Structure formats: structure tokens, C-alpha cells
mmCIF file of C-alpha atoms in Angstrom:
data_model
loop_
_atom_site.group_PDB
_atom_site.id
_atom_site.type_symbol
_atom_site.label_atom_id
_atom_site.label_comp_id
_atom_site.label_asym_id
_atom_site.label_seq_id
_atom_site.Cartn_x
_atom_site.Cartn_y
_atom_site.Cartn_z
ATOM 1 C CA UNK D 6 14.213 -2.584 145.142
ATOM 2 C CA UNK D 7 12.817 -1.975 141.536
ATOM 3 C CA UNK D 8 11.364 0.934 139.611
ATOM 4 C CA UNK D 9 7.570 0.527 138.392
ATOM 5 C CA UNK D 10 6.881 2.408 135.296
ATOM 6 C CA UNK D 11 3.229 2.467 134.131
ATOM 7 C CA UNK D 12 2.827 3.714 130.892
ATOM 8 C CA UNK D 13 -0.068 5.538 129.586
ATOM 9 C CA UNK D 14 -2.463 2.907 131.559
ATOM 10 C CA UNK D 15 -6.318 2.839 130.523
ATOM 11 C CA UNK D 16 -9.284 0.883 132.632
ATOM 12 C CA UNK D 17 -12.172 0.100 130.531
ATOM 13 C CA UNK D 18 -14.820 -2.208 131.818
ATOM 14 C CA UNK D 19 -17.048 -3.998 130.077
ATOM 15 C CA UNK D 20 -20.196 -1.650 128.461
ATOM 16 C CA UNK D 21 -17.155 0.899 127.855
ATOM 17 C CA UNK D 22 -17.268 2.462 131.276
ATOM 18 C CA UNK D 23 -13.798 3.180 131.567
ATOM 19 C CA UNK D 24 -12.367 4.245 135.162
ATOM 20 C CA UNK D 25 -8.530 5.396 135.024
ATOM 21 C CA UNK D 26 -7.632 7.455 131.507
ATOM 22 C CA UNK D 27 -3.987 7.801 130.514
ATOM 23 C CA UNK D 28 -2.019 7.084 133.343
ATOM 24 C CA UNK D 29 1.626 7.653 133.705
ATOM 25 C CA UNK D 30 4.072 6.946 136.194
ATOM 26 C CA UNK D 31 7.779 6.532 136.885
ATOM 27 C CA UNK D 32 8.306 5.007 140.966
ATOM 28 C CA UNK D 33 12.053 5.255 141.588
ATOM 29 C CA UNK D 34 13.661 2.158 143.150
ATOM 30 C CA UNK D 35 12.668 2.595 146.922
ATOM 31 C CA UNK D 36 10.220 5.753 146.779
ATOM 32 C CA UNK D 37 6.967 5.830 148.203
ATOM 33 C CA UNK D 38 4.292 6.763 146.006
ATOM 34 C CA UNK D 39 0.783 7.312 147.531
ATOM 35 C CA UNK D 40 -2.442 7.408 145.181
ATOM 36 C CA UNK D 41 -4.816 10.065 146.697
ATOM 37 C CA UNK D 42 -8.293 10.709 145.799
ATOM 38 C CA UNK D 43 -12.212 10.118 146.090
ATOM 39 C CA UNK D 44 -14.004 7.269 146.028
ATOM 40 C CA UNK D 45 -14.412 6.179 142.837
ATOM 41 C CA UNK D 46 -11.470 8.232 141.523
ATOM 42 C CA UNK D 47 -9.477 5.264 139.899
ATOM 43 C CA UNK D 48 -6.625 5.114 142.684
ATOM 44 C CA UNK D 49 -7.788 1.686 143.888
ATOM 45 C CA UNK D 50 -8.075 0.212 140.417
ATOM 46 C CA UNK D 51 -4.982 1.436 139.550
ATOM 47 C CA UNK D 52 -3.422 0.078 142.739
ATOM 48 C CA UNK D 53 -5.234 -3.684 141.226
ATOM 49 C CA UNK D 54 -3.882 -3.462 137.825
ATOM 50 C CA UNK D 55 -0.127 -3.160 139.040
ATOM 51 C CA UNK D 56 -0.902 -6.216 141.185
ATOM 52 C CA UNK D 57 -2.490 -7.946 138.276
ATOM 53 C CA UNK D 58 -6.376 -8.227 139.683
ATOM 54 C CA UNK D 59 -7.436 -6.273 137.439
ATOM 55 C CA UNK D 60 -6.155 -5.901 133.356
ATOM 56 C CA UNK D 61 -4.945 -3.599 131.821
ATOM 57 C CA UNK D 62 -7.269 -2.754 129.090
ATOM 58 C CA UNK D 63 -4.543 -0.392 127.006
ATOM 59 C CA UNK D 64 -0.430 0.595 127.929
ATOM 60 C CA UNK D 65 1.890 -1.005 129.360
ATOM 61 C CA UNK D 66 3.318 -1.759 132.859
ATOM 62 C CA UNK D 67 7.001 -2.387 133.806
ATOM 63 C CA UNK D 68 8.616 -3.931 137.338
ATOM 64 C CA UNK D 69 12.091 -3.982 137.380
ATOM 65 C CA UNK D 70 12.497 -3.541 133.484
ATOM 66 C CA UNK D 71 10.221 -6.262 133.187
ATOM 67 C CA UNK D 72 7.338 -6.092 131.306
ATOM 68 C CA UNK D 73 4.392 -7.231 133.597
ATOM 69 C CA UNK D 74 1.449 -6.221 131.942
ATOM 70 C CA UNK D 75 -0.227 -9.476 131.140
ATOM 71 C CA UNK D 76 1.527 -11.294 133.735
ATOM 72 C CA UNK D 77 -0.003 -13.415 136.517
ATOM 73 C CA UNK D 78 -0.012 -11.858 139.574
ATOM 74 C CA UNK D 79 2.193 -14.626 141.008
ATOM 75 C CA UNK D 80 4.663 -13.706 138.952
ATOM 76 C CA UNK D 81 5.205 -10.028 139.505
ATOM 77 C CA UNK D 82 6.945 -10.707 142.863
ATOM 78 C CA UNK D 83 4.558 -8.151 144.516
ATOM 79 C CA UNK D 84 3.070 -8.078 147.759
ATOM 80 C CA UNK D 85 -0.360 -6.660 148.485
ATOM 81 C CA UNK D 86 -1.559 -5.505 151.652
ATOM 82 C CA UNK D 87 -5.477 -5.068 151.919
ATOM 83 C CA UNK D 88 -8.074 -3.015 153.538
ATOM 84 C CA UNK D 89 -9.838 -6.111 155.280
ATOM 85 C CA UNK D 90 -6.133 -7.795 156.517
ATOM 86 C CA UNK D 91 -7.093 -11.351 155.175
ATOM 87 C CA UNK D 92 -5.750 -13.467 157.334
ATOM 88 C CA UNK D 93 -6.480 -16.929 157.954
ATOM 89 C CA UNK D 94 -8.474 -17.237 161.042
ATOM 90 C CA UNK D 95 -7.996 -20.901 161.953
ATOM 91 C CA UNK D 96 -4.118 -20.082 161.687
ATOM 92 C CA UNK D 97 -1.960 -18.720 164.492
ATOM 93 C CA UNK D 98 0.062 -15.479 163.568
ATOM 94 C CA UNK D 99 3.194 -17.593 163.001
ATOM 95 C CA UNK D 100 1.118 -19.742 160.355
ATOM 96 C CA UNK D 101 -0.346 -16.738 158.799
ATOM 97 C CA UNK D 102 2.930 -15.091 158.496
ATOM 98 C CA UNK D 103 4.868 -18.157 156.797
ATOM 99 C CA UNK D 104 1.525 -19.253 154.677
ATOM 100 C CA UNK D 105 3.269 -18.121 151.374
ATOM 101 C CA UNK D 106 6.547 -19.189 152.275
ATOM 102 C CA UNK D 107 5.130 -22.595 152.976
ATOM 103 C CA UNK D 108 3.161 -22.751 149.971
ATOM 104 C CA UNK D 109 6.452 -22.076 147.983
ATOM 105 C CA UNK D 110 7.918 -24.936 149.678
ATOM 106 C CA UNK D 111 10.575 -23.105 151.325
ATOM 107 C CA UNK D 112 12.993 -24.832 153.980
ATOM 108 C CA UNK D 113 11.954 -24.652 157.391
ATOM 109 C CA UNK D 114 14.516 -22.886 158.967
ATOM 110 C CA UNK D 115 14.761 -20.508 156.102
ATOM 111 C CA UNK D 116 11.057 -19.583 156.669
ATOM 112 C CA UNK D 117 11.488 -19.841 160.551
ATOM 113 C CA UNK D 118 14.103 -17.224 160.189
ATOM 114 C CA UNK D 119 12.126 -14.519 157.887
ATOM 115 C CA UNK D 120 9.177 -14.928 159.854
ATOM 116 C CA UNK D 121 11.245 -13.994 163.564
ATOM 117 C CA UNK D 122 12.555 -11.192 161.623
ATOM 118 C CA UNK D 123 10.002 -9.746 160.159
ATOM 119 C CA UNK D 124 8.231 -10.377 164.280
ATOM 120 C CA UNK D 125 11.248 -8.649 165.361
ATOM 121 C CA UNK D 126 10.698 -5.293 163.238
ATOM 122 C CA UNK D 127 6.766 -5.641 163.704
ATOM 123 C CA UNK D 128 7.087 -5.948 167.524
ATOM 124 C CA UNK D 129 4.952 -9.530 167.861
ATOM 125 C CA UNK D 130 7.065 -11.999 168.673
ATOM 126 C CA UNK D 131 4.758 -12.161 171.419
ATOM 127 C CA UNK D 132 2.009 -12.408 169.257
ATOM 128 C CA UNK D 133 3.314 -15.275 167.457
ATOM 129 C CA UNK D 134 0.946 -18.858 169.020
ATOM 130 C CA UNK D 135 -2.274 -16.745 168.690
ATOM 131 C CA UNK D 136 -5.040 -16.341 165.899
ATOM 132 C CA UNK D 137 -6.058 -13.090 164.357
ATOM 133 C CA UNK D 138 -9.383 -12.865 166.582
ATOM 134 C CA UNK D 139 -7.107 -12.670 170.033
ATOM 135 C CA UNK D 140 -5.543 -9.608 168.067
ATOM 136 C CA UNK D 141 -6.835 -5.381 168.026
ATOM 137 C CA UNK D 142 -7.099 -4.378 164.564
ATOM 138 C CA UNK D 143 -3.803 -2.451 164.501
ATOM 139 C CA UNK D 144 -2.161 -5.683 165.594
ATOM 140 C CA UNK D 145 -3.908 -7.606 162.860
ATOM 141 C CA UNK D 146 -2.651 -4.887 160.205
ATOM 142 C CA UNK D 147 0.793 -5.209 161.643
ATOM 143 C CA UNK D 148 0.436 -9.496 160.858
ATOM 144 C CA UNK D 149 -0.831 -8.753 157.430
ATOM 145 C CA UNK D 150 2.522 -6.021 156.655
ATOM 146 C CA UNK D 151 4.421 -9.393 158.080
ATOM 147 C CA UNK D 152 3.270 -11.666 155.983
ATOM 148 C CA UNK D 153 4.385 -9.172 153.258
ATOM 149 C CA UNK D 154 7.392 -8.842 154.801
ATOM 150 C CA UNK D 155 8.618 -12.385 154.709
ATOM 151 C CA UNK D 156 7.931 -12.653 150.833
ATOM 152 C CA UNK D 157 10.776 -9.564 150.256
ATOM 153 C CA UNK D 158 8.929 -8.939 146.947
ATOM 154 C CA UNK D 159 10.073 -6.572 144.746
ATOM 155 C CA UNK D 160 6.565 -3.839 145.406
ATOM 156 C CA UNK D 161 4.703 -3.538 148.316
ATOM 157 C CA UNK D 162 1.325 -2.568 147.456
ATOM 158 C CA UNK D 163 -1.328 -0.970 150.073
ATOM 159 C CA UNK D 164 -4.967 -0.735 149.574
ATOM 160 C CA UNK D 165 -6.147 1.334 152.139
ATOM 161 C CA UNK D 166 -4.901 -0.450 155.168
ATOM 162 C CA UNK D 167 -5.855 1.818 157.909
ATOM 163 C CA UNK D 168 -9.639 2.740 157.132
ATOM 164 C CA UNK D 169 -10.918 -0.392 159.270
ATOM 165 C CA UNK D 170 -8.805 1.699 162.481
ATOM 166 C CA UNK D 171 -9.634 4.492 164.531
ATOM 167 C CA UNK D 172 -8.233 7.728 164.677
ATOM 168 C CA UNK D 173 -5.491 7.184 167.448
ATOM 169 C CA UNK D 174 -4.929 3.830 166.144
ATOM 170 C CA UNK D 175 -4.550 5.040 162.721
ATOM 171 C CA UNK D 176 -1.965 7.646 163.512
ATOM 172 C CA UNK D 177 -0.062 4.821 165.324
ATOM 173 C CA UNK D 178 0.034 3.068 161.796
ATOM 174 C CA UNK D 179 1.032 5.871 160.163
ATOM 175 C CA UNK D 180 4.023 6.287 161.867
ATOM 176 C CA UNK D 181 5.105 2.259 161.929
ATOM 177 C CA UNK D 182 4.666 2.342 158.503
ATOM 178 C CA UNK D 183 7.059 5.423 157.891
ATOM 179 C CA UNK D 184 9.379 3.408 159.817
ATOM 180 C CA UNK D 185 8.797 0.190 157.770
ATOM 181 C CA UNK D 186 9.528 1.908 154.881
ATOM 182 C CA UNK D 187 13.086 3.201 156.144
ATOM 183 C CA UNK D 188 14.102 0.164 157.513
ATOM 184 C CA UNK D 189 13.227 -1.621 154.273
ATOM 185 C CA UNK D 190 14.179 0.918 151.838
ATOM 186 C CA UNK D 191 11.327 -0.921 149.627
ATOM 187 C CA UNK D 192 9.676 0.376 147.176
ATOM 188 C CA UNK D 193 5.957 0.896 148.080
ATOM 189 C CA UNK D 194 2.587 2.369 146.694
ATOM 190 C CA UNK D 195 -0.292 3.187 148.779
ATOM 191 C CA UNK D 196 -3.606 4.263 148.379
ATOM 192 C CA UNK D 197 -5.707 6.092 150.303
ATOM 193 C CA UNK D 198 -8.311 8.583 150.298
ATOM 194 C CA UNK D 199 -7.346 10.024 153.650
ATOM 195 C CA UNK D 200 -5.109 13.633 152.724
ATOM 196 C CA UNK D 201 -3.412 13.140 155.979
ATOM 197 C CA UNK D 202 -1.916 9.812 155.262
ATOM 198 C CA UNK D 203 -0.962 11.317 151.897
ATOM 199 C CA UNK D 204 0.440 14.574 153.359
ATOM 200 C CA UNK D 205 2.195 12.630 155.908
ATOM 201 C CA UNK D 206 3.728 9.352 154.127
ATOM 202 C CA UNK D 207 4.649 10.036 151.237
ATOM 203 C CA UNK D 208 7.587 11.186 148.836
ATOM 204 C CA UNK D 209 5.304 11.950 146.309
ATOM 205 C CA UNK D 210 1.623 11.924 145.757
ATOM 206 C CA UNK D 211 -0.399 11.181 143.154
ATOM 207 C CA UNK D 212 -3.650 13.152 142.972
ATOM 208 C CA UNK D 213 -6.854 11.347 140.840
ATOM 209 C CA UNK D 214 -10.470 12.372 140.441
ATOM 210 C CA UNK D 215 -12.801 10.676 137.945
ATOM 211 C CA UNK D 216 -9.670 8.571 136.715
ATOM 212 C CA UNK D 217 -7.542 11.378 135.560
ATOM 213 C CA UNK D 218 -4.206 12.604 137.183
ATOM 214 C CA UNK D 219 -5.022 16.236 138.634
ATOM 215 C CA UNK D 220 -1.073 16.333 140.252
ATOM 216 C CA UNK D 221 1.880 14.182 141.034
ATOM 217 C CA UNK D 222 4.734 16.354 143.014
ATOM 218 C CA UNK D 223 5.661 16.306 146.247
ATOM 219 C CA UNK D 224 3.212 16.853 149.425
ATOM 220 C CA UNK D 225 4.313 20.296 149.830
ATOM 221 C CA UNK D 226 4.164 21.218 146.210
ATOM 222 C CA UNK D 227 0.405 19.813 146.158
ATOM 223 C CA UNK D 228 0.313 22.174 149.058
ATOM 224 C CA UNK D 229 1.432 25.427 148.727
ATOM 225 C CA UNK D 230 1.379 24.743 144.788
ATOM 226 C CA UNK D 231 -1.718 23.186 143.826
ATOM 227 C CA UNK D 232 -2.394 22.299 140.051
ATOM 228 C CA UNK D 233 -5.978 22.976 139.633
ATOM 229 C CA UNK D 234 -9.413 23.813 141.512
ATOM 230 C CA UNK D 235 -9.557 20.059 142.217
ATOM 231 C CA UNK D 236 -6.216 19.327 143.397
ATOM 232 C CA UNK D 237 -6.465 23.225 146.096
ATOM 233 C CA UNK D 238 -9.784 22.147 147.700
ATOM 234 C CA UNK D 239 -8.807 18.004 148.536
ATOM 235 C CA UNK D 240 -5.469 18.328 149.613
ATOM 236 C CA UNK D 241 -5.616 21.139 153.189
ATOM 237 C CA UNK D 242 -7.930 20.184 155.810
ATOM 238 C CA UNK D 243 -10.233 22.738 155.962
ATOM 239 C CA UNK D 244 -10.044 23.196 152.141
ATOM 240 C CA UNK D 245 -9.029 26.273 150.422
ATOM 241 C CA UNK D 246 -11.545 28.652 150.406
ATOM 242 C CA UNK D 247 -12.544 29.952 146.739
ATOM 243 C CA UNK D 248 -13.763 32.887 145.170
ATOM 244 C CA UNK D 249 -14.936 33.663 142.470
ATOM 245 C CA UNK D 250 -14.835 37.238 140.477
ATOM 246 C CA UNK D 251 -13.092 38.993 137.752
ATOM 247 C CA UNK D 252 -9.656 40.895 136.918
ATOM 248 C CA UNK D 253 -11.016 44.787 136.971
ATOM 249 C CA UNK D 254 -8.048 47.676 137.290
ATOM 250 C CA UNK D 255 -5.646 46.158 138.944
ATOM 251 C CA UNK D 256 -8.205 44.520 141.168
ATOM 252 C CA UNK D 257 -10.066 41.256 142.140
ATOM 253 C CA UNK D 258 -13.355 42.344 141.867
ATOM 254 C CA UNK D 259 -16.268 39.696 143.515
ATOM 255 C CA UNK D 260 -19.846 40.635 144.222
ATOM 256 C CA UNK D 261 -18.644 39.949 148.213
ATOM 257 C CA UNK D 262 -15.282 42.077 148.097
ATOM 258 C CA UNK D 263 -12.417 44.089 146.086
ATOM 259 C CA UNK D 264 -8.978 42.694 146.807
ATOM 260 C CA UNK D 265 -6.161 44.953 145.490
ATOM 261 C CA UNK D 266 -3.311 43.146 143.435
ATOM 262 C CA UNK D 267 0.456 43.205 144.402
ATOM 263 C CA UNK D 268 2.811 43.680 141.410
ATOM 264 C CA UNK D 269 3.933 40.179 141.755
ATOM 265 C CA UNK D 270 0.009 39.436 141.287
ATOM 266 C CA UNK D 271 -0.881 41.553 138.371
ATOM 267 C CA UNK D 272 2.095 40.760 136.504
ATOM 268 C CA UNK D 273 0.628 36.963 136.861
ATOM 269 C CA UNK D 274 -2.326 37.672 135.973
ATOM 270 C CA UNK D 275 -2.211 41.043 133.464
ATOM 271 C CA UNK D 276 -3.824 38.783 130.912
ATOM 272 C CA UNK D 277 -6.366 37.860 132.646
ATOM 273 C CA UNK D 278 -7.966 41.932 132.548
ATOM 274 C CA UNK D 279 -11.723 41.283 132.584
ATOM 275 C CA UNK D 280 -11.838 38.015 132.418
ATOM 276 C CA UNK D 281 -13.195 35.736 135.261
ATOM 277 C CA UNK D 282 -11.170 33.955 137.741
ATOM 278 C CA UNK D 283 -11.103 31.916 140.947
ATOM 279 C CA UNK D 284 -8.755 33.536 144.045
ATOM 280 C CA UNK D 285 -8.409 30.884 146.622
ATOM 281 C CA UNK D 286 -6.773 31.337 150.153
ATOM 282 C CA UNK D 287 -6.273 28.454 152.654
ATOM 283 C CA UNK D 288 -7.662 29.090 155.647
ATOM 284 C CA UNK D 289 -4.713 29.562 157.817
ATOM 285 C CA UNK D 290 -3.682 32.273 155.358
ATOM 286 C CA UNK D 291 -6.234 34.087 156.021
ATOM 287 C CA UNK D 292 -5.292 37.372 158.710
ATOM 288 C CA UNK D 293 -7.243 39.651 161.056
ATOM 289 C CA UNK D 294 -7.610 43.415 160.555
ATOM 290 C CA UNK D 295 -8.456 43.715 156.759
ATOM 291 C CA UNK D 296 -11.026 45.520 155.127
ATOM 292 C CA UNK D 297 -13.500 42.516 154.522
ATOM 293 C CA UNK D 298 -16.619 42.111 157.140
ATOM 294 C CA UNK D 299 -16.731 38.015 158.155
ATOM 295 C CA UNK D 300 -20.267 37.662 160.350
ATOM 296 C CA UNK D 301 -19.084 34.979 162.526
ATOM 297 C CA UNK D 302 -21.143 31.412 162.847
ATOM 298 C CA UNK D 303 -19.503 29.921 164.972
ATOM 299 C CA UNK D 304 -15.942 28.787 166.170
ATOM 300 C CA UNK D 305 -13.923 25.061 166.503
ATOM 301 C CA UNK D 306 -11.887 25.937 169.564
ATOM 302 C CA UNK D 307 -8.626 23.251 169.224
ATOM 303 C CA UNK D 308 -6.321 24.395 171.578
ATOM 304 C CA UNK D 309 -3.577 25.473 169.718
ATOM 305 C CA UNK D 310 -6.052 27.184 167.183
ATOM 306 C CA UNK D 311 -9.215 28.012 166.318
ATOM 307 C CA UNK D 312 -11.638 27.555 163.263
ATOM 308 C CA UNK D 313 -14.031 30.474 162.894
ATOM 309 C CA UNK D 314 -17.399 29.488 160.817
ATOM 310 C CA UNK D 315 -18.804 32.308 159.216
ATOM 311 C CA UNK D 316 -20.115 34.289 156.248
ATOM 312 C CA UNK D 317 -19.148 37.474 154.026
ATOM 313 C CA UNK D 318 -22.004 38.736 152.231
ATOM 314 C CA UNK D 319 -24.428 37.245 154.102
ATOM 315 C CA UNK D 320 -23.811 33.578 152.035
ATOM 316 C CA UNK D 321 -20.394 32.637 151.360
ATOM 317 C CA UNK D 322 -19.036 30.366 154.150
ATOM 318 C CA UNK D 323 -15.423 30.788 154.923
ATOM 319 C CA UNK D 324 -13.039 29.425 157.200
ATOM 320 C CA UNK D 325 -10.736 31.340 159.048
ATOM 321 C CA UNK D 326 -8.019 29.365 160.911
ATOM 322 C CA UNK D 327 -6.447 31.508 163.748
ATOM 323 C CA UNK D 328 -3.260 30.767 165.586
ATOM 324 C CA UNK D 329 -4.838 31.082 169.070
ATOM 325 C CA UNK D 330 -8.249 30.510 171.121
ATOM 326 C CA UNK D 331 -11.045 32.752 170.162
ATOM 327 C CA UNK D 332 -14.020 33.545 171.986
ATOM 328 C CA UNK D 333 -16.053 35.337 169.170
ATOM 329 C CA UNK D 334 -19.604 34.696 169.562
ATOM 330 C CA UNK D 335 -22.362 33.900 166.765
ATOM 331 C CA UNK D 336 -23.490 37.397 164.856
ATOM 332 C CA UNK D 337 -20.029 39.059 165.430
ATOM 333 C CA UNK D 338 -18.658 40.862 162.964
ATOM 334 C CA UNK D 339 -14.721 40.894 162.819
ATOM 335 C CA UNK D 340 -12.457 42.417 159.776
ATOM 336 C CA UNK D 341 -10.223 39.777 158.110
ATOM 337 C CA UNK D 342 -7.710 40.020 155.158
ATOM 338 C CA UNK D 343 -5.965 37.844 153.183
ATOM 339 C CA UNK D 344 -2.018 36.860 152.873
ATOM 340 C CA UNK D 345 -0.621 38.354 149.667
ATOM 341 C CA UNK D 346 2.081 35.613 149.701
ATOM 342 C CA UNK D 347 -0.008 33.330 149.990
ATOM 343 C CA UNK D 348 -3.022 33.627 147.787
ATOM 344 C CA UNK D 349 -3.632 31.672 144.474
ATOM 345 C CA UNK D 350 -5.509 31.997 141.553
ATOM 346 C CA UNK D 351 -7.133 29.663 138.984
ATOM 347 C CA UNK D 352 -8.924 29.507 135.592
ATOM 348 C CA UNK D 353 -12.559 29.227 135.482
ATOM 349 C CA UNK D 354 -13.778 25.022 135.664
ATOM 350 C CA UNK D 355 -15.416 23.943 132.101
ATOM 351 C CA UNK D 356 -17.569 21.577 132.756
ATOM 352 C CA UNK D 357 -16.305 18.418 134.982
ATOM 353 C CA UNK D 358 -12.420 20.352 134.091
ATOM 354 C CA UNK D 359 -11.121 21.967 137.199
ATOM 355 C CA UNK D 360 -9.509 25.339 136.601
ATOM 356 C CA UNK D 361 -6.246 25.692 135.716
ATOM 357 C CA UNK D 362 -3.714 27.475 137.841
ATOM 358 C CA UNK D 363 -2.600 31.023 136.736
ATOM 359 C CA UNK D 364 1.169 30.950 137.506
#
């Protein structure tokens, strides 16, 4: 499998609205790359110009060492799995599978052959004599990732492929398509604006909003070492909770509470003294027994742990995620803290700019 380099990639529709700025991005031969965002963020687009439905209005695009930007699409040996599945509904699953095979005039036997194997690794060889309508939707994604299959193009390319499933059937995917990827080794990029699919398939991630890159790293660095404002609150379901106050004496001072500094924290932050800042803390970093007074709202009870709604100050919402059931009621009042370890803090956004994070 290839490397696909994009090269400071611009989008610019007609009437100069332009919807991905500057984009840049080395995929190693094999990795899988998953473009994370909003809707409206760019991802998608981005997703269409490496599969040539879309041009490139400014950069420069390489498959394989290739140059592909103003190449036809059926020429940059991709394969392109879609939202919708698009399969051929007066065609049995067989048919569907080997349409581009057939359509390249390949020999019979040859195509006979990729399409059992690529049945084989999907699980429907049983599936084979019937049409897409006989088929759940998680069997009908499976047909579509077959007929990519059988192609063995040099990119697989996924457009949000499991937003038409439910939840159960979605985690399902998730986990078939981890394994396609390892039995392939192919090089893949998906995009979704699901966090959990990002947090869960992929080697790297890239994080867009408003057609900028906020992050590309790893899932856990996005985690635990978020770029920006933007980047901390998308990525962690329930997002980080944010503050905002200033750098006083060794303190962060808010109108809602005073949170003393470690030294690790004011020597990140000693030039920062009086100035304003966000401090965010995920809500599973968040501890019972500190000095700050939560008025509870109410609690997600989910087994293993709990979600408690509620409000410090009277208006800012937090969330508190506890490692155990709670049984707090509505109007409680309980004392909470917050990990030292664990907290972060950013500049102040300017404008549609997220804030920067203070390292």
C-alpha cells in the first residue's frame, strides 16, 4: 500500500466561499487516518478531493509518488466507500461485488476468485444470490467494503459509512472494520464526525473545524493533550469542562472558585500573571472532597459510573463523572476538586480562534 501526501490543499467554491484552508498531510503506507470534525468542517470535502469528486482549487496531491491532483478519479486506483452504500438494487450481492471488475473486463475466474475472497473475510458467502433489499444495513455496508475489496486499490476511502446504523450495529462495524484494516494492511482514510469512531479506529486523527486543522496526533495525544479550546471540548464524551478566570498569586482566580497552582503549574504558566486564561478538566478528572460547592441537578446512573449534572455558582454547568453509582438527589450540595495531573490550561479564543494551549 501507498503513502498519500496532500500538500497545502485549498477548497474554494465558486462566489469565493472557500471550505478547507491549507491542508497538509503525510498518510504512511498502510496507516489509518480518520478526519474528525463538525458538519460542515471540511473533512468530507477533503475526503472528495483525494478521490477526485471534487478539485482541488490550490496544492497538490500525491498517491504513491504520483501526482494525482488533476487526475480522473478512475485513475487514482482508489476505492470509495459511501454513507448511502450504493449498491445496485436489481443486482444480487455477487453482481454488485464484481460490477467493477466486470466493467474492467476482467477474466471470469479471476473475478470469481476476488469476489469469494473478499465473501470469505466479509462473512457473506451466504449472502452471495440475494439483492441489497433482502440485506440489514450492516450487511449492506459489509457488500459495499466488498466491492472495495475486490478492486485492491491502492486507498480506501470512507465517507461516513456507519451513520445510516444504529448504535449496536454501529459498534459491530467498528470492530469489522479494525479487523479489515489488519488483515489488509491497506492504507485507509475515514471520515466521520462521530469522536468514538475516531477515538477507537484510528492511528491518527485529524481534527477540522471551519476547514482548518485544529490537531493531527494520535487519539490519546488529542486526549490527554489537546491543541486548543476546540480540539479539548470535541474530542471526550462529556466534553471538558472550561473555566474561565485569571492568573492572580500563584492562583486561578474565577468569579465561581480559587484553585491553587502546583509548581509544575505555575512554572507553566508564570507568564501568564494577570492575564486571563481558560482551566479545563475532563470530567472524569474531576474528584470528591475539595473545597468547591457543586449543587447537584441531577445524575446519569450507567452502571459502572455515574454522570452528576449540576452547577457551581448557581450557573455554570459541570459534569462530574464518578467511578461508581450515586444516589445524590436534585439540590444537594457535595464538595468536589479537581486532579492536579490532570488539569489543562489554554489561551483566551480571539474571535472564531480557539485558545491556544499553555504548555
Amino acid at each position: 500500500m501507498p503513502e498519500v501526501n496532500l500538500q497545502h490543499i485549498d477548497k474554494i467554491y465558486d462566489g469565493g466561499v472557500q471550505a478547507v484552508y491549507d491542508f497538509n498531510l503525510d498518510v504512511a503506507d498502510g496507516e489509518f487516518i480518520v478526519l474528525v470534525g463538525p458538519s460542515g468542517c471540511g473533512k468530507s470535502t477533503t475526503l472528495r478531493m483525494v478521490a477526485g469528486l471534487e478539485d482541488i482549487t490550490n496544492g497538490k496531491l500525491l498517491i504513491d509518488g504520483k501526482d494525482c491532483t488533476r487526475l480522473p478519479p478512475k485513475d487514482r486506483d482508489i476505492a470509495m466507500v459511501f454513507q448511502n452504500y450504493a449498491l445496485y438494487g436489481h443486482m444480487t450481492i455477487y453482481e454488485n461485488m464484481a460490477f467493477s471488475l466486470t466493467l474492467r473486463k476482467e477474466n471470469k475466474e479471476v473475478i470469481h476468485r476476488k469476489v469469494m475472497a473478499a465473501a470469505e473475510i466479509l462473512d457473506l458467502k451466504s449472502q452471495l444470490n440475494k439483492k441489497p433489499k433482502q440485506l440489514s444495513g450492516g450487511q449492506r455496508q459489509r457488500v459495499a467494503m466488498g466491492r472495495a475489496i475486490v478492486r485492491n486499490p491502492k486507498v480506501f476511502l470512507f465517507d461516513e459509512p456507519l451513520s445510516n446504523l444504529d448504535a449496536k450495529l454501529r459498534g459491530s462495524m467498528r470492530r469489522e472494520i479494525l479487523l479489515l484494516h489488519k488483515k489488509l494492511n491497506a492504507t485507509m482514510m475515514y471520515v466521520t464526525h462521530d469522536q468514538t469512531e475516531a477515538l477507537t479506529l484510528a492511528d491518527r486523527i485529524v481534527c477540522m473545524s471551519m476547514g482548518h486543522v485544529q490537531q493531527i496526533g494520535k487519539p490519546i495525544d488529542l486526549y490527554e493533550r489537546p491543541a486548543n479550546t476546540f480540539v479539548a471540548t470535541f474530542i471526550g464524551l462529556p466534553p471538558m469542562n472550561m473555566f474561565e478566570g485569571e492568573i492572580k498569586n500563584g492562583k486561578f482566580e474565577s468569579e465561581l472558585f480559587s484553585y491553587p497552582l502546583n509548581a509544575k503549574q505555575k512554572e507553566i504558566l508564570k507568564d501568564y500573571e494577570g492575564k486571563g486564561v481558560i482551566m479545563g478538566v475532563r470530567p472524569e478528572n474531576i474528584v470528591r472532597g475539595g473545597s468547591v460547592k457543586l449543587t447537584v441537578t441531577n445524575n446519569e446512573n450507567l452502571g459502572m459510573n455515574t454522570l452528576v449534572h449540576g452547577k457551581i455558582g448557581g450557573k455554570k454547568i459541570v459534569v462530574c463523572k464518578f467511578a461508581e453509582w450515586c444516589g445524590y438527589n436534585p439540590d444537594d450540595v457535595i464538595d468536589i476538586g479537581f486532579d492536579a495531573e490532570m488539569t489543562h490550561f489554554f489561551e483566551l479564543p480571539e474571535g472564531d480562534i480557539p485558545g491556544k494551549a499553555i504548555r
